[in-house]
Structure formats: C-alpha cells, structure tokens
Coordinates of C-alpha atoms and ligand atoms in Angstrom, one line a residue:
M561 CA 78.2 65.4 189.9
G562 CA 77.4 67.9 186.8
K563 CA 80.6 67.6 185.5
K564 CA 79.7 63.7 185.6
I565 CA 77.1 64.3 183.8
L566 CA 78.6 66.8 181.5
T567 CA 81.3 64.1 180.9
Y568 CA 78.8 61.1 180.1
L569 CA 76.7 63.4 177.9
N570 CA 79.9 64.9 175.5
P571 CA 80.4 62.4 173.2
I572 CA 83.8 63.5 172.9
A573 CA 84.9 63.0 176.3
Q574 CA 84.1 59.3 175.5
L575 CA 86.1 58.9 173.1
G576 CA 88.4 56.2 173.7
H577 CA 86.2 54.5 175.6
T578 CA 84.7 51.3 174.0
E579 CA 81.9 50.5 176.5
Y580 CA 79.1 51.1 173.6
S581 CA 75.9 51.9 175.7
L582 CA 72.0 50.5 173.9
S583 CA 69.8 51.2 176.6
F584 CA 70.6 55.4 176.6
P585 CA 69.9 56.0 172.8
L586 CA 67.1 53.7 173.6
L587 CA 65.8 55.8 176.1
I588 CA 66.6 59.5 174.9
N589 CA 65.6 58.2 171.5
A590 CA 62.2 56.8 173.4
T591 CA 61.9 60.3 174.9
A592 CA 62.0 62.5 172.4
Y593 CA 59.8 60.8 169.6
L594 CA 57.1 60.8 172.7
L595 CA 57.8 64.3 172.9
S596 CA 57.3 64.8 169.3
E597 CA 54.2 63.3 169.0
I598 CA 53.1 65.6 172.0
Y599 CA 54.3 68.8 171.6
V600 CA 54.2 69.0 167.7
Y601 CA 51.2 67.5 166.8
N602 CA 49.4 69.3 169.3
I603 CA 50.4 72.2 169.8
V604 CA 52.4 73.1 165.3
G605 CA 49.3 71.1 163.8
N606 CA 51.1 71.8 160.2
E607 CA 52.3 68.9 158.8
G608 CA 54.5 69.5 156.2
L609 CA 55.9 71.7 159.7
V610 CA 56.1 68.6 161.5
G611 CA 57.6 66.4 158.7
T612 CA 60.6 68.5 158.3
Y613 CA 60.9 68.4 161.9
I614 CA 61.0 65.3 162.7
I615 CA 63.3 64.5 160.2
F616 CA 65.6 67.1 161.6
V617 CA 65.6 65.5 165.1
S618 CA 66.2 61.9 163.7
V619 CA 69.0 63.1 162.0
A620 CA 70.6 64.7 165.1
L621 CA 69.6 61.5 167.3
I622 CA 71.8 59.8 164.7
I623 CA 74.9 61.5 164.6
Y624 CA 74.8 61.7 168.1
F625 CA 74.8 58.5 169.3
A626 CA 76.5 57.1 166.2
F627 CA 79.5 59.2 167.5
R628 CA 78.5 58.0 170.9
D629 CA 78.3 55.1 171.0
G630 CA 79.5 53.7 167.9
I631 CA 77.4 51.5 165.0
R632 CA 75.1 50.0 167.5
G633 CA 74.0 53.3 169.2
G634 CA 73.2 54.8 165.5
L635 CA 71.6 51.7 164.1
L636 CA 69.2 51.8 167.3
S637 CA 68.6 55.5 166.8
T638 CA 67.6 54.5 163.1
A639 CA 65.3 52.0 163.7
T640 CA 63.7 53.8 166.6
A641 CA 63.1 56.4 163.6
V642 CA 61.7 54.0 161.7
T643 CA 59.7 52.7 164.2
Y644 CA 58.5 56.1 165.1
Y645 CA 57.4 56.8 161.0
L646 CA 55.7 53.7 160.3
Y647 CA 53.6 54.0 163.7
I648 CA 53.0 58.1 162.2
L649 CA 51.5 55.9 159.0
Y650 CA 49.3 53.8 160.8
S651 CA 48.0 56.0 163.8
R652 CA 47.1 58.7 161.0
E653 CA 45.5 55.9 159.3
Y654 CA 46.9 56.7 155.9
T655 CA 45.6 54.6 153.0
G656 CA 46.1 54.4 148.9
M657 CA 49.0 56.4 147.3
R658 CA 49.4 58.3 150.5
L659 CA 50.5 55.0 152.1
I660 CA 52.4 54.1 149.2
S661 CA 54.9 57.5 149.1
G662 CA 54.8 57.3 152.8
L663 CA 56.0 53.9 153.2
E664 CA 58.8 55.0 150.6
T665 CA 60.2 57.8 151.8
T666 CA 60.7 55.8 155.3
A667 CA 62.4 52.8 153.2
I668 CA 64.4 56.0 151.7
L669 CA 65.3 57.9 154.8
G670 CA 65.9 54.0 156.9
F671 CA 68.4 53.8 154.1
M672 CA 69.7 56.7 154.2
F673 CA 69.9 57.0 158.6
S674 CA 71.6 53.8 158.4
L675 CA 74.5 54.6 155.7
M676 CA 74.6 57.7 158.4
A677 CA 75.5 55.9 161.0
L678 CA 77.2 53.1 160.0
T679 CA 79.8 55.8 158.4
I680 CA 79.9 57.7 161.6
G681 CA 79.8 54.6 163.8
W682 CA 82.7 53.2 162.4
L683 CA 84.4 56.3 162.4
K684 CA 84.0 56.2 165.6
Q685 CA 84.9 52.9 166.3
T686 CA 87.6 53.5 164.7
I687 CA 89.1 56.7 166.6
D688 CA 88.7 54.6 169.9
Q689 CA 90.9 52.0 168.4
L690 CA 93.5 53.9 167.4
I691 CA 93.5 56.1 171.2
I692 CA 93.5 52.4 173.2
R693 CA 96.7 51.2 171.0
E694 CA 98.2 54.2 171.7
K695 CA 97.7 54.1 175.2
H696 CA 98.7 50.7 175.6
A697 CA 102.4 52.1 173.1
R698 CA 102.5 54.5 176.0
Y699 CA 101.9 52.4 178.9
E700 CA 104.0 49.9 177.6
A701 CA 106.8 52.3 177.1
E702 CA 106.2 53.7 181.0
E703 CA 106.7 49.8 181.5
G704 CA 109.8 49.3 179.9
K705 CA 111.5 52.6 180.8
V706 CA 110.6 51.8 185.1
Q707 CA 112.2 48.3 184.4
L708 CA 115.6 49.6 182.6
Q709 CA 115.6 52.5 185.3
T710 CA 115.3 49.7 187.8
I711 CA 118.0 47.0 185.9
L712 CA 120.6 50.3 186.1
Q713 CA 119.8 51.7 189.3
Q714 CA 120.7 47.6 190.0
L715 CA 123.8 47.0 188.3
P716 CA 126.7 46.3 189.9
V717 CA 128.9 48.7 187.3
G718 CA 128.9 52.2 186.9
V719 CA 127.0 53.4 184.1
L720 CA 126.7 56.6 182.6
L721 CA 124.7 58.2 179.9
I722 CA 124.9 60.8 177.9
N723 CA 122.1 63.3 175.6
K724 CA 123.1 64.7 172.7
K725 CA 120.3 67.0 172.3
D726 CA 121.4 69.5 175.3
G727 CA 124.3 67.4 176.4
T728 CA 122.9 66.2 180.1
L729 CA 124.3 63.5 182.2
D730 CA 122.4 60.2 184.0
G731 CA 123.5 57.5 185.6
N732 CA 123.1 55.1 188.2
K733 CA 124.0 55.1 192.2
H734 CA 127.0 52.4 191.4
M735 CA 128.4 55.4 189.2
E736 CA 128.4 58.0 192.0
K737 CA 130.1 55.2 194.5
I738 CA 132.7 54.7 192.1
I739 CA 133.1 58.7 191.6
G740 CA 132.8 60.1 195.4
S741 CA 130.3 62.5 193.7
K742 CA 126.8 63.4 192.3
I743 CA 126.3 62.2 189.0
P744 CA 127.1 66.4 187.2
K745 CA 124.7 67.5 185.1
Y746 CA 127.2 68.1 182.5
L747 CA 130.5 66.3 180.8
T748 CA 132.5 69.2 182.6
A749 CA 136.2 70.0 181.0
E750 CA 138.4 73.1 181.8
N751 CA 139.0 75.9 179.2
N752 CA 141.7 73.9 177.3
G753 CA 140.1 71.1 176.6
R754 CA 142.2 69.0 179.7
P755 CA 139.5 67.8 182.3
H756 CA 141.6 67.7 185.7
F757 CA 140.7 64.6 187.2
A758 CA 140.7 61.9 183.6
F759 CA 144.2 60.4 183.2
K760 CA 145.3 57.2 180.7
N761 CA 149.3 56.3 181.4
N762 CA 149.4 59.5 183.8
I763 CA 149.1 61.9 181.1
R764 CA 145.9 64.3 181.4
M765 CA 143.5 62.9 179.1
L766 CA 141.7 65.6 176.8
S767 CA 137.7 65.8 176.9
K768 CA 137.2 64.1 173.3
E769 CA 139.7 61.5 174.3
W770 CA 137.0 60.1 176.6
P771 CA 135.4 57.0 175.6
I772 CA 132.1 58.2 176.1
V773 CA 132.9 61.4 174.2
R774 CA 134.2 59.1 171.4
A775 CA 131.2 57.2 171.6
L776 CA 128.9 60.2 171.1
S777 CA 130.9 62.0 168.4
K778 CA 132.6 59.5 166.7
G779 CA 129.8 56.2 167.0
E780 CA 132.9 54.8 168.4
V781 CA 132.3 51.4 169.9
V782 CA 135.1 51.5 173.2
A783 CA 135.8 48.0 174.5
G784 CA 137.7 47.6 178.1
E785 CA 140.1 50.9 177.8
E786 CA 141.8 51.3 181.2
I787 CA 142.2 55.3 182.5
E788 CA 142.5 56.9 185.9
F789 CA 140.4 58.5 187.4
L790 CA 141.0 61.8 190.0
R791 CA 138.3 61.8 192.4
R792 CA 137.0 64.7 194.3
D793 CA 138.6 63.5 197.7
K794 CA 141.9 62.9 195.9
R795 CA 142.3 59.5 195.4
K796 CA 143.3 58.2 192.3
I797 CA 141.2 55.1 191.4
Y798 CA 141.6 53.0 187.9
L799 CA 138.7 52.3 185.3
R800 CA 137.8 50.1 183.3
V801 CA 135.2 51.4 180.9
N802 CA 133.2 50.4 177.9
A803 CA 131.6 53.0 175.6
A804 CA 128.8 52.9 172.8
P805 CA 126.5 54.6 170.5
I806 CA 122.8 54.7 170.8
K807 CA 121.1 55.6 167.5
N808 CA 117.7 56.0 166.7
N809 CA 115.4 53.9 163.4
N810 CA 117.5 56.3 160.8
K811 CA 120.9 55.1 162.5
E812 CA 121.6 58.4 164.2
I813 CA 123.1 59.1 167.0
I814 CA 121.1 59.8 169.9
A815 CA 122.8 59.4 172.8
A816 CA 126.0 57.6 174.1
V817 CA 126.3 54.9 177.2
S818 CA 129.5 54.3 179.0
T819 CA 129.9 51.3 181.5
L820 CA 132.8 51.9 184.2
Y821 CA 134.3 49.4 186.7
D822 CA 136.6 50.4 189.1
I823 CA 139.9 48.3 189.0
T824 CA 141.8 49.8 191.1
Q825 CA 141.8 46.6 194.1
E826 CA 142.8 44.3 190.8
K827 CA 145.4 46.9 189.5
D828 CA 147.2 46.8 192.9
L829 CA 147.3 43.2 193.4
E830 CA 148.8 43.3 189.5
R831 CA 151.2 45.9 191.1
R832 CA 152.2 43.9 193.8
K833 CA 152.6 40.8 191.9
D834 CA 155.0 42.5 189.6
D835 CA 156.9 44.1 192.6
F836 CA 157.3 40.5 194.0
I837 CA 158.7 39.0 190.5
N838 CA 161.1 41.9 190.7
M839 CA 162.3 41.6 193.7
A840 CA 162.6 37.6 193.6
S841 CA 164.3 37.9 190.6
H842 CA 167.0 40.1 191.5
E843 CA 167.6 37.9 195.1
L844 CA 167.9 35.1 193.5
K845 CA 170.4 36.1 190.4
T846 CA 173.1 37.0 193.1
P847 CA 173.2 33.3 195.0
I848 CA 172.4 31.2 191.8
T849 CA 175.8 33.6 190.0
S850 CA 177.9 31.9 193.2
M851 CA 176.4 28.6 192.9
K852 CA 177.5 28.9 189.1
L853 CA 181.2 29.6 190.6
Y854 CA 181.6 27.1 193.0
I855 CA 180.3 24.2 190.7
E856 CA 183.0 25.5 187.9
M857 CA 185.2 25.3 190.8
L858 CA 184.6 22.2 192.0
L859 CA 183.9 20.6 188.4
R860 CA 187.6 21.2 188.2
W861 CA 188.7 19.5 191.2
S862 CA 186.2 16.6 190.7
K863 CA 188.1 16.2 187.1
S864 CA 191.3 15.5 189.2
T865 CA 190.0 12.9 191.7
K866 CA 188.7 11.2 188.3
N867 CA 185.9 10.0 190.3
E868 CA 182.9 9.5 187.3
R869 CA 180.3 9.2 189.5
L870 CA 181.0 12.8 191.6
L871 CA 181.8 14.2 187.8
K872 CA 178.0 12.9 186.7
M873 CA 176.7 14.2 189.7
I874 CA 178.0 17.6 189.2
H875 CA 177.5 17.8 185.9
T876 CA 173.7 17.0 186.6
I877 CA 174.2 19.8 189.0
K878 CA 175.4 21.8 186.3
N879 CA 172.7 22.0 184.0
Q880 CA 169.9 22.0 186.5
T881 CA 171.3 25.4 188.4
E882 CA 171.8 26.9 184.5
R883 CA 168.4 26.1 183.9
L884 CA 167.1 27.5 187.3
Q885 CA 169.2 30.6 185.9
E886 CA 167.5 30.8 182.8
L887 CA 163.9 30.3 184.6
V888 CA 165.1 33.9 187.2
N889 CA 166.8 35.7 183.5
D890 CA 163.2 35.1 182.6
L891 CA 161.8 36.5 185.3
L892 CA 163.8 39.7 185.0
D893 CA 162.9 40.0 182.1
V894 CA 158.9 40.1 182.2
S895 CA 159.6 42.7 185.6
R896 CA 161.4 44.7 183.4
I897 CA 159.1 44.9 180.5
Q898 CA 156.4 45.1 183.3
T899 CA 158.0 48.1 184.4
G900 CA 159.4 49.7 181.3
K901 CA 163.0 48.7 181.4
L902 CA 163.6 46.1 179.1
Y903 CA 166.6 48.2 176.9
F904 CA 167.5 47.5 173.8
N905 CA 171.3 47.8 172.2
K906 CA 170.6 47.4 168.2
S907 CA 173.4 47.1 165.3
K908 CA 173.1 46.0 162.0
F909 CA 173.5 41.9 161.4
N910 CA 172.8 39.3 158.7
L911 CA 169.9 37.4 160.4
T912 CA 170.9 34.5 158.7
D913 CA 174.4 34.1 160.5
L914 CA 172.7 34.7 164.0
I915 CA 170.3 31.8 162.6
T916 CA 172.6 29.4 162.0
E917 CA 174.0 30.0 165.4
A918 CA 171.2 29.4 167.7
I919 CA 170.5 25.9 165.7
E920 CA 174.2 24.7 165.6
L921 CA 173.9 25.5 169.8
L922 CA 170.9 23.9 170.0
Q923 CA 170.7 21.0 167.4
P924 CA 172.5 18.7 170.7
T925 CA 170.0 19.5 173.1
T926 CA 166.7 18.6 170.9
R927 CA 165.4 14.7 171.3
N928 CA 166.5 13.7 168.3
Q929 CA 164.5 16.2 166.1
E930 CA 166.5 17.3 162.7
I931 CA 166.3 21.5 162.3
I932 CA 166.6 22.0 158.8
F933 CA 167.5 25.4 157.7
D934 CA 168.9 25.6 154.4
T935 CA 169.1 29.1 153.4
K936 CA 172.3 30.9 152.8
R937 CA 171.5 34.3 151.1
K938 CA 172.1 37.4 153.5
F939 CA 169.4 39.5 155.5
T940 CA 170.3 42.3 157.2
V941 CA 168.6 43.6 160.1
F942 CA 169.4 46.6 162.6
A943 CA 168.3 44.8 166.3
D944 CA 169.2 43.6 169.5
R945 CA 171.9 40.5 168.2
F946 CA 171.1 38.8 171.7
R947 CA 167.5 39.4 172.4
L948 CA 166.7 38.1 168.8
Y949 CA 168.8 35.4 169.4
Q950 CA 166.7 34.8 173.1
V951 CA 163.3 34.8 170.9
L952 CA 164.9 32.5 168.3
T953 CA 166.2 30.0 170.7
N954 CA 162.4 29.9 172.5
L955 CA 160.7 29.3 169.0
I956 CA 163.1 26.7 168.4
T957 CA 162.9 25.3 172.2
N958 CA 159.3 25.2 172.0
A959 CA 159.1 23.7 168.8
S960 CA 161.1 21.1 170.4
K961 CA 159.6 20.6 173.8
Y962 CA 156.3 20.3 172.1
S963 CA 156.7 17.6 169.1
P964 CA 157.5 14.1 169.4
E965 CA 160.8 12.6 169.6
G966 CA 162.3 12.1 166.0
S967 CA 160.3 14.8 164.3
D968 CA 161.2 17.6 161.9
I969 CA 161.8 21.2 162.6
I970 CA 161.9 23.6 159.9
L971 CA 163.5 26.9 159.3
K972 CA 162.9 29.4 157.1
V973 CA 163.3 33.5 156.4
Q974 CA 161.8 35.2 153.6
T975 CA 161.2 39.0 153.0
K976 CA 157.7 40.4 151.4
D977 CA 156.5 43.8 151.9
K978 CA 159.7 45.5 152.8
K979 CA 159.9 42.6 156.2
V980 CA 162.1 39.6 157.0
I981 CA 160.1 36.9 158.3
V982 CA 161.2 34.2 159.8
S983 CA 159.1 30.7 160.3
V984 CA 159.9 28.0 162.8
K985 CA 157.8 24.7 161.7
D986 CA 157.1 21.7 163.6
F987 CA 154.6 18.8 164.0
G988 CA 153.9 18.8 167.3
I989 CA 150.5 18.9 169.0
G990 CA 149.8 22.2 167.7
I991 CA 147.6 25.1 168.9
G992 CA 144.0 25.6 168.5
K993 CA 142.8 28.8 167.2
D994 CA 141.2 29.7 169.9
Q995 CA 144.4 30.0 172.0
Q996 CA 146.7 31.4 169.1
K997 CA 146.3 34.9 170.4
K998 CA 146.5 34.5 174.4
I999 CA 149.5 32.1 174.2
F1000 CA 151.6 35.6 173.6
D1001 CA 150.2 37.0 177.1
R1002 CA 152.1 37.0 180.3
L1003 CA 152.6 33.7 182.4
Y1004 CA 149.9 32.2 179.9
Q1005 CA 149.8 28.0 178.8
V1006 CA 147.4 26.3 176.9
P1007 CA 145.2 24.1 179.4
D1008 CA 146.2 20.5 178.7
I1009 CA 143.4 17.6 178.3
T1010 CA 145.2 14.9 178.1
E1011 CA 147.2 15.9 181.3
K1012 CA 150.6 15.4 180.0
T1013 CA 152.3 18.2 181.3
F1014 CA 155.1 20.2 179.8
P1015 CA 157.9 22.3 182.3
G1016 CA 157.7 26.2 181.3
L1017 CA 155.8 28.6 182.9
G1018 CA 154.9 30.1 179.9
M1019 CA 157.4 33.6 179.7
G1020 CA 158.6 33.0 176.6
L1021 CA 156.2 34.1 173.9
Y1022 CA 155.6 37.0 176.1
I1023 CA 158.8 38.2 176.5
S1024 CA 159.7 37.0 172.3
R1025 CA 156.5 39.5 171.9
E1026 CA 157.5 42.2 173.2
I1027 CA 161.3 42.3 172.0
I1028 CA 159.8 42.0 168.2
K1029 CA 157.2 44.4 169.2
R1030 CA 159.8 47.0 170.4
H1031 CA 161.9 46.3 167.0
K1032 CA 158.6 47.4 165.0
G1033 CA 158.0 43.7 164.0
N1034 CA 155.1 41.2 164.5
I1035 CA 154.9 37.6 165.9
W1036 CA 152.2 34.6 165.2
V1037 CA 151.4 31.4 165.0
K1038 CA 149.4 29.6 162.3
G1039 CA 148.3 25.8 162.2
K1040 CA 145.8 23.4 163.9
V1041 CA 145.9 21.1 166.6
G1042 CA 147.4 17.7 166.2
S1043 CA 149.3 18.9 163.3
G1044 CA 151.6 20.8 164.3
S1045 CA 152.5 24.4 164.6
T1046 CA 154.7 27.6 163.0
F1047 CA 155.7 30.5 164.7
Y1048 CA 156.5 33.8 162.6
F1049 CA 158.1 36.8 163.2
S1050 CA 158.4 39.6 160.9
L1051 CA 161.0 43.1 161.2
P1052 CA 161.6 45.5 158.9
T1053 CA 164.2 45.4 156.8
V1054 CA 167.8 47.6 156.1
Q1055 CA 169.5 47.8 153.0
Ligands
LIG2274 P1 156.4 27.7 178.2 O1 156.8 26.7 177.0 O2 157.4 28.2 179.4 O3 155.5 27.3 178.8 P2 155.4 29.9 176.3 O4 155.6 31.5 176.4 O5 156.8 29.7 175.5 O6 156.0 29.5 177.7 O7 154.3 29.4 175.7 C1 153.2 29.7 176.4 C2 152.6 28.2 175.7 O8 152.2 28.3 174.7 C3 153.0 27.3 176.0 O9 152.5 26.7 177.5 C4 152.2 26.1 174.9 O10 150.7 25.4 175.7 C5 151.8 26.8 174.3 N1 153.5 27.0 172.9 C6 154.3 27.6 172.7 N2 154.8 27.0 171.4 C7 154.4 25.7 170.9 C8 154.2 25.1 170.1 N3 155.6 24.9 169.4 N4 153.6 24.2 169.9 C9 152.6 24.2 171.1 N5 152.4 24.7 171.9 C10 153.3 25.8 171.8

C-alpha cells in the first residue's frame, strides 16, 4: 500500500503513463495554499519573507505537477498560484500604487510560471511518447519473434541457424527428426576439419565446405546441394540443402540459415529405377541380337522364294527391330551414365569427314528434307568417333523429326576461342526459352500443347550432353517456338 502511494507520488515512476490527472494537482495546490494562508500569515507575519516563501512553494508545485501531469498539471498549478496571489491582493485590501505593483508582479510571475509549466510539461509528454513508442516496438518485435518461432517449429523441413558472434546453433523440431538427435550447441568438426558425418559423393566433407559454413563465412547462397549425412544410429541419409547468409542493415553477415530436406526415399526410388533400367536393357539386348540374326537368315531365305509380300513383311520386321535396338542402346547408355560406366575410346580425326558421313547415311531417312553442309575445311578433334557420330545422328534426326516435310536442315562448323563449334539448324516447331535447359535432362520431353505426338523417350539429348561434357565441350540450343531451333555443340580444338 505504502509502496503504491509512493509510486503514485513519484513523478519519475509516472513516466510513460499518459493518464494525466487534473483532480490530484488541484487538491494538492489548494491544500498547499490553504496551509500557507493559515500558517504563514498567522504565524510568521513578516510580509517580505512570506512573499519569498509563497513564490518558492508555487515554483516547487508547478515543477512537480508539470513533471507529473504534463502541460495540464503545470498550467493548473500556475492558475491556482495566480488565483491565490489575486486573493491576497483582494483580501489584504491593496489600493493605489501597491495594488498596481501587486497586479504587475502577479502578471509577470503568471507569465513566467506558464512558460515554465509549458516547457517542463512538454518535455515530460515527449519523454512519455518516446517511452510508449519504444515499448510498442519492443512488444511488436517480441510478437514477431514468437510468430517466427512458431512458423519455424511447424515447418516440414529441417531449419538450422548459426549465429556469427558466438557460433551457437539453433534449429527446429524437424531438424532434430532428420538428424536423429538433439541439435548440438556448436558445429563440431574433428581436428583436421573433416567431420565424421557429412559426405559428398561418398567423400568426407571438410567443415568449411558445409553449405551453412560457406553462407556464414563467404556470404554464399547455396541452392539445392545434395549431401549425405551419417546419423548417430549409423543410418546414412541423403539431404538436399539450401543455405543463405543473414545480414544486418550495414550489410554485415550476422548469421546464416540453412534448410534441409530428407531426400533418402527419393534417392532410393531413383536408384531402384536406375537398377531396373539397367537390368531391363541388358535383358532386352540378348533376344534382340538373336532376333536380328534370324531376320537376316529369313531375309536371305525369302529372297530365294521370290515372294514379294513376304519380303516386304520381313523388311518391316527388320526396320522395327533396328528401331528397338536403338532404343535399348539408348537405355543402356543412360544406365551407363547413371552408374559412371560410360567409357570413351578417343582418337584424332577430321570432324568434317564425320559430319559428311553422318549426313550421307541420314539423308535417305528424312522426309524430303535436304541436309545442307558445304564446309570443306578440316577440323581436327581428339574424341570418341563413334560417340560423336551418335551426337550428330541425334541432333540431325531430331531436326528432321521436329520440322515439317520438305524443310531444310543446315549444318555448319566454325572455330572460336580455340573451340570447334558445330551447329544444326532446322525450321521446325522450335523450343521455348523456359524449356531450352530442361530438354537436356534425362527423360525430358517438351509438353506438347498441340497434342501432336512425336515418337521418342527423351533420352537422346541427355546422352549427347553427357558425351559432349565428357569431351570438355558444351551443348546448347537457341531459337523460338514456331521459328525453328539451332543446336550447337563445342569441342576443344587440336593442332
Ligand atoms: P526424344 O526426341 O526422343 O523425345 P531428345 O532427348 O532427343 O528425346 O529430345 C528431348 C526433347 O527436346 C524432345 O522430346 C523435344 O520435345 C525437344 N526437341 C529436341 N530437338 C528438337 C528440335 N530440333 N526442335 C524442337 N524440339 C526439339
């Protein structure tokens, strides 16, 4: 109770409160002047001393109330003081010069007191506003923090945060679920900087190679990096990791955040799919080889029978079997790429000759499309001839497949920056910008809006890209939907 009264009376304790009272200053002022009237006049009696004393009381009350109740409190105290001075003039029956000088003094004091009340009151109210604003900001920041924490905890991905100042870690529940243990207080590595639980392609990562550490120390933004993680229970899981630095207003890195997705199941499925492709293509290879053998024998035999219908049918079977074999070969290649078993047999040869050869073989298979190539210059490359032939075949057959009957296909070779660049241009359906990167992905085919279907499985460009990449070259495409495409690939030149 006593403490409550003290708080109520203490103007400092009232800072930040904007319920300025009018009744309390009025009550205290009135009481003070009433006491003065009784005590000072009746007991002290000396007028000079009394004047000084009363002014002192007024100043004290005005300062106190301006500081406690703002401008209103100060002005109310000023008004009470002036009223009391006027009462003195009236009750002591001042007349003439004394009355005039008394009124003048009262007016001057009233003016000064008002000024003082306004200044102190304004100061007090400004401080109050500042305190309230600061309280509000703090409240909002805390509210934001709570909201963020809740979102963080509810996210279905692992979130890891690292503080730059002291290196402490924080994270959400899902993160603990992924790693199968509590989030440690600090990132830990072994002495040589190689932690025992993070791997990339089966090789132990250095701690400075972790996405979150790169984001923290170099400000790197990491997107979709795949790493392996060995849990405490010895289970190896696959993670897709993103990381980004967190900066303050001065653009200094103060922390880093990383999100982690457990893609173990996805990886497992992918591996099983690869295993299946591998097995299926191997299983299909043997029967096709023997089928081809028997077809050749049948062909020879049917030629002697001179039965035209039979001969035509066997030719159709032969063509279809060859197509089947090409598909199986592509499947095998995809599987070799996936398992890192695509090998090359490189030699030096003239690329111009190879292109001419490919065109001679493919020209009869196009639908009245002329393949134009008039380069005679020699371009020596060091590559796997058979595999490059495969790339050329793929690009030319695609150019033919995705273009109208009777249109031209133009091939060119040029050198630029110590590279040979081959281009295959067609005047067909073209490829949209958004698809131009994706078509080189495994099994990717451009979704067809016209519902016109083209045969194929989307393996050719994937295999071609891998072949070119492994020759230290590049493969890309330019063009627009409806106005044809130009495919390019580059290879290092050889003297
Ligand atoms: P496939 O032709 O067997 O479907 P590819 O890997 O060779 O597989 O090609 C992938 C996809 O790229 C094709 O399905 C097609 O949508 C697109 N594409 C390839 N070449 C061309 C081209 N010359 N013009 C238009 N689209 C093409």
